[in-house]
Coordinates of C-alpha atoms in Angstrom, one line a residue:
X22 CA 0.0 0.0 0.0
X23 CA 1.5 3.5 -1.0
X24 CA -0.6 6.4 0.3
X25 CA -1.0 9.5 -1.3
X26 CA -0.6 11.6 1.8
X27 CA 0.0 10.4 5.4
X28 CA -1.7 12.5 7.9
X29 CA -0.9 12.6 11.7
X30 CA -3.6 13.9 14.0
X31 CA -3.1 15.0 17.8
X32 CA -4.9 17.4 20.4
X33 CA -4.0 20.7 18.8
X34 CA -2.4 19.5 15.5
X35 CA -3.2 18.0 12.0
X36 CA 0.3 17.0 10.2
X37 CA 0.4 16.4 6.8
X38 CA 3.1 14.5 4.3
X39 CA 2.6 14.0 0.7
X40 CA 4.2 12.2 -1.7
X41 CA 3.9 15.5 -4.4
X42 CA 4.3 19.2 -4.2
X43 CA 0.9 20.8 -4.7
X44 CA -2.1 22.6 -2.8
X45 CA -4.4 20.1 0.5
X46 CA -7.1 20.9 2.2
X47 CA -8.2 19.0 5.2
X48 CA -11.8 19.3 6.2
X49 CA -13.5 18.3 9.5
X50 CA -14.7 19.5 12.7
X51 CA -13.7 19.2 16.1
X52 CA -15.2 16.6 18.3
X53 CA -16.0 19.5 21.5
X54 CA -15.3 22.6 19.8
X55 CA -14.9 24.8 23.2
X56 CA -12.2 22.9 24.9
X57 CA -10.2 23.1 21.3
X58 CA -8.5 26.3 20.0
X59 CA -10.1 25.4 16.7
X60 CA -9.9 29.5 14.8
X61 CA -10.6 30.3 11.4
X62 CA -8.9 33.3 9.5
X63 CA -11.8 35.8 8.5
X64 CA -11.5 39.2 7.1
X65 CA -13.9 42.3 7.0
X66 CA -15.1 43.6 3.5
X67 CA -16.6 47.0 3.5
X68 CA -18.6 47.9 0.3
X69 CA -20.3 50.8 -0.9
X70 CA -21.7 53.0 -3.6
X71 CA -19.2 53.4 -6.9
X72 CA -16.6 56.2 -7.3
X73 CA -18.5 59.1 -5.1
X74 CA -20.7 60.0 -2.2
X75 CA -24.3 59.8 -3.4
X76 CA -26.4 63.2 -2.7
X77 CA -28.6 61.5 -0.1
X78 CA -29.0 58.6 2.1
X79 CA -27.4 55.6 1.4
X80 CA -26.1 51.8 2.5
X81 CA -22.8 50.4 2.8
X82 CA -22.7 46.8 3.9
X83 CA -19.9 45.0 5.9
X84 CA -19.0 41.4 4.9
X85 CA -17.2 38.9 6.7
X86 CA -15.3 36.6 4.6
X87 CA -13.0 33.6 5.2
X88 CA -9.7 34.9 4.1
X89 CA -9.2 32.9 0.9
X90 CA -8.4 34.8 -2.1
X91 CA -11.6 33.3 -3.9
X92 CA -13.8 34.1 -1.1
X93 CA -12.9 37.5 -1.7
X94 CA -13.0 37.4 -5.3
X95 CA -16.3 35.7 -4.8
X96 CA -17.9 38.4 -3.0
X97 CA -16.6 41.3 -4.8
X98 CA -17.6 40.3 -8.0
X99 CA -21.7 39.7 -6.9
X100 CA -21.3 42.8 -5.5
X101 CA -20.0 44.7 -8.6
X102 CA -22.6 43.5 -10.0
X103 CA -24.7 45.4 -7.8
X104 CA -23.6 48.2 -8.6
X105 CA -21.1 48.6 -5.1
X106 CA -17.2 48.8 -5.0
X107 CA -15.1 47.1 -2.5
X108 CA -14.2 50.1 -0.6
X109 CA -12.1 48.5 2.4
X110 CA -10.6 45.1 3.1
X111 CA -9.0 44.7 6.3
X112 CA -6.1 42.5 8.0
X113 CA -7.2 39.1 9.3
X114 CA -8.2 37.8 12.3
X115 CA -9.4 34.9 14.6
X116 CA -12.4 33.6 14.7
X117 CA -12.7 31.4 17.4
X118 CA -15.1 28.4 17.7
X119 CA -16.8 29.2 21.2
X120 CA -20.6 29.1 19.9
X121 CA -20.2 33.4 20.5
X122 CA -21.5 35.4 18.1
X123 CA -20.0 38.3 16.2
X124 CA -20.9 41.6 16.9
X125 CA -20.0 44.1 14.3
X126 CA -20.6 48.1 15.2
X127 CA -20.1 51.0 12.5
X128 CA -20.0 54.6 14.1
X129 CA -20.1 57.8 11.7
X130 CA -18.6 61.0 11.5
X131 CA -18.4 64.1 9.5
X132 CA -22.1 65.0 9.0
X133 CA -23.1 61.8 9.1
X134 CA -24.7 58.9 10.9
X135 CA -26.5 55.6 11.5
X136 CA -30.0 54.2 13.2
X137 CA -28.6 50.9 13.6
X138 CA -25.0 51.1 15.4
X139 CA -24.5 47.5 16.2
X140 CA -25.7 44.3 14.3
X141 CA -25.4 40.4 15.1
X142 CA -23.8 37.6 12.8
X143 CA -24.7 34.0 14.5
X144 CA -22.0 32.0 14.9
X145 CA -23.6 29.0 13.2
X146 CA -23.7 31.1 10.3
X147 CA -20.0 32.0 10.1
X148 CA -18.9 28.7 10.9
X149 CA -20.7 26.7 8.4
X150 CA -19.4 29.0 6.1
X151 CA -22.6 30.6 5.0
X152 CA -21.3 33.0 2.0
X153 CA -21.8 36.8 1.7
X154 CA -22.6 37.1 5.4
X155 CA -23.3 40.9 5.6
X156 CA -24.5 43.8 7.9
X157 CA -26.8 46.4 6.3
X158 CA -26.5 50.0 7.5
X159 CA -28.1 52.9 6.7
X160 CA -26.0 56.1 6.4
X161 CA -28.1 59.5 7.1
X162 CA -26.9 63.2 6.7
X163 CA -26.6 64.5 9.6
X164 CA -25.7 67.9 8.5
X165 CA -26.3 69.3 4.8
X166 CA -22.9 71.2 6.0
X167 CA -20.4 68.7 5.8
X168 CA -19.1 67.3 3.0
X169 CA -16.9 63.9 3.9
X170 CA -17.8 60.6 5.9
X171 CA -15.6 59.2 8.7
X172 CA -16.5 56.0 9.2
X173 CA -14.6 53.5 12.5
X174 CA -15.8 49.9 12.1
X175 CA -15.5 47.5 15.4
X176 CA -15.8 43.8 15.6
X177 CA -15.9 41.7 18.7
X178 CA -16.3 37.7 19.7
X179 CA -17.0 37.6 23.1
X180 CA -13.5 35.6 24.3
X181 CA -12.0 36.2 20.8
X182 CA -10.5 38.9 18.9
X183 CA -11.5 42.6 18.7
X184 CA -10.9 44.0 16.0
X185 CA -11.3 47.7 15.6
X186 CA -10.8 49.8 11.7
X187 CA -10.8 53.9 12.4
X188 CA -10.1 56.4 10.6
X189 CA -11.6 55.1 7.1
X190 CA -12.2 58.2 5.3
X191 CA -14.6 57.7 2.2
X192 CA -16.0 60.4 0.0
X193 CA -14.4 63.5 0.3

């Protein structure tokens, strides 16, 4: 018998050998996922309106993707196709399997602002890798005086990561 791959699995490790060079994937799920540190990368895509700040009130939406490259591509490409540009993408981060939720809050600045601060992902959801996972928010002018958006996007797991994106300055 000559395996393909030989694959060694212990409490906090999955070891892989193969007998050619090329790309694996290992799929499962952990027998009692809370006394594991079982994480998966994710990243936060922010999208938006094309090219400029529309006159009136609009929507942005903030994904969160696993951070493949085609889950990404994936999700910007239905959304160009809805008329919205990927407008931020930002650095990875854990996302732990602890049955918590993820919170995701956006807070607005510069004339502008939301009705609904703070939305719920399920963690089922993220972890059964439902695709284009999104928060919908509402952006409102504030002030018919100001003319650019601040925008600080926060992300928490309770016992996990937080992950916190200021400063994003859209629209000017």
């Amino acid at each position: 018998v000559n395996p393909a791959a030989f694959i060694q699995l212990d409490n906090k490790y999955a070891f892989i050998i193969s007998r050619v060079l090329g790309k694996l994937l290992l799929v499962g799920e952990s027998k009692n996922p809370v006394e594991l540190d079982v994480e998966k990368r994710m990243k936060i895509a922010l999208f938006g309106p094309k090219h400029k700040m529309p006159a009136g009130d609009f929507n942005v939406r903030v994904y969160i993707v696993e951070d493949y490259r085609s889950s990404i591509d994936y999700c910007t490409i239905k959304k160009k196709n809805l008329g919205n540009d990927l407008l931020m993408l930002s650095k990875d981060f854990l996302f732990k399997s602890n049955k918590e939720d993820l919170w995701v809050q956006l807070v607005c600045s510069g004339g502008w602002q939301t009705r609904n601060e703070s939305q719920k992902i399920p963690f089922s959801h993220l972890w059964k890798n439902s695709y284009l996972l999104h928060c919908d928010f509402l952006l409102e002018r504030s002030s018919n005086s100001m003319s650019k958006l601040n925008m600080e996007i926060f992300v928490k797991q309770k016992h996990g990561d937080d992950i916190f994106l200021n400063n994003l300055l859209l629209y000017t």
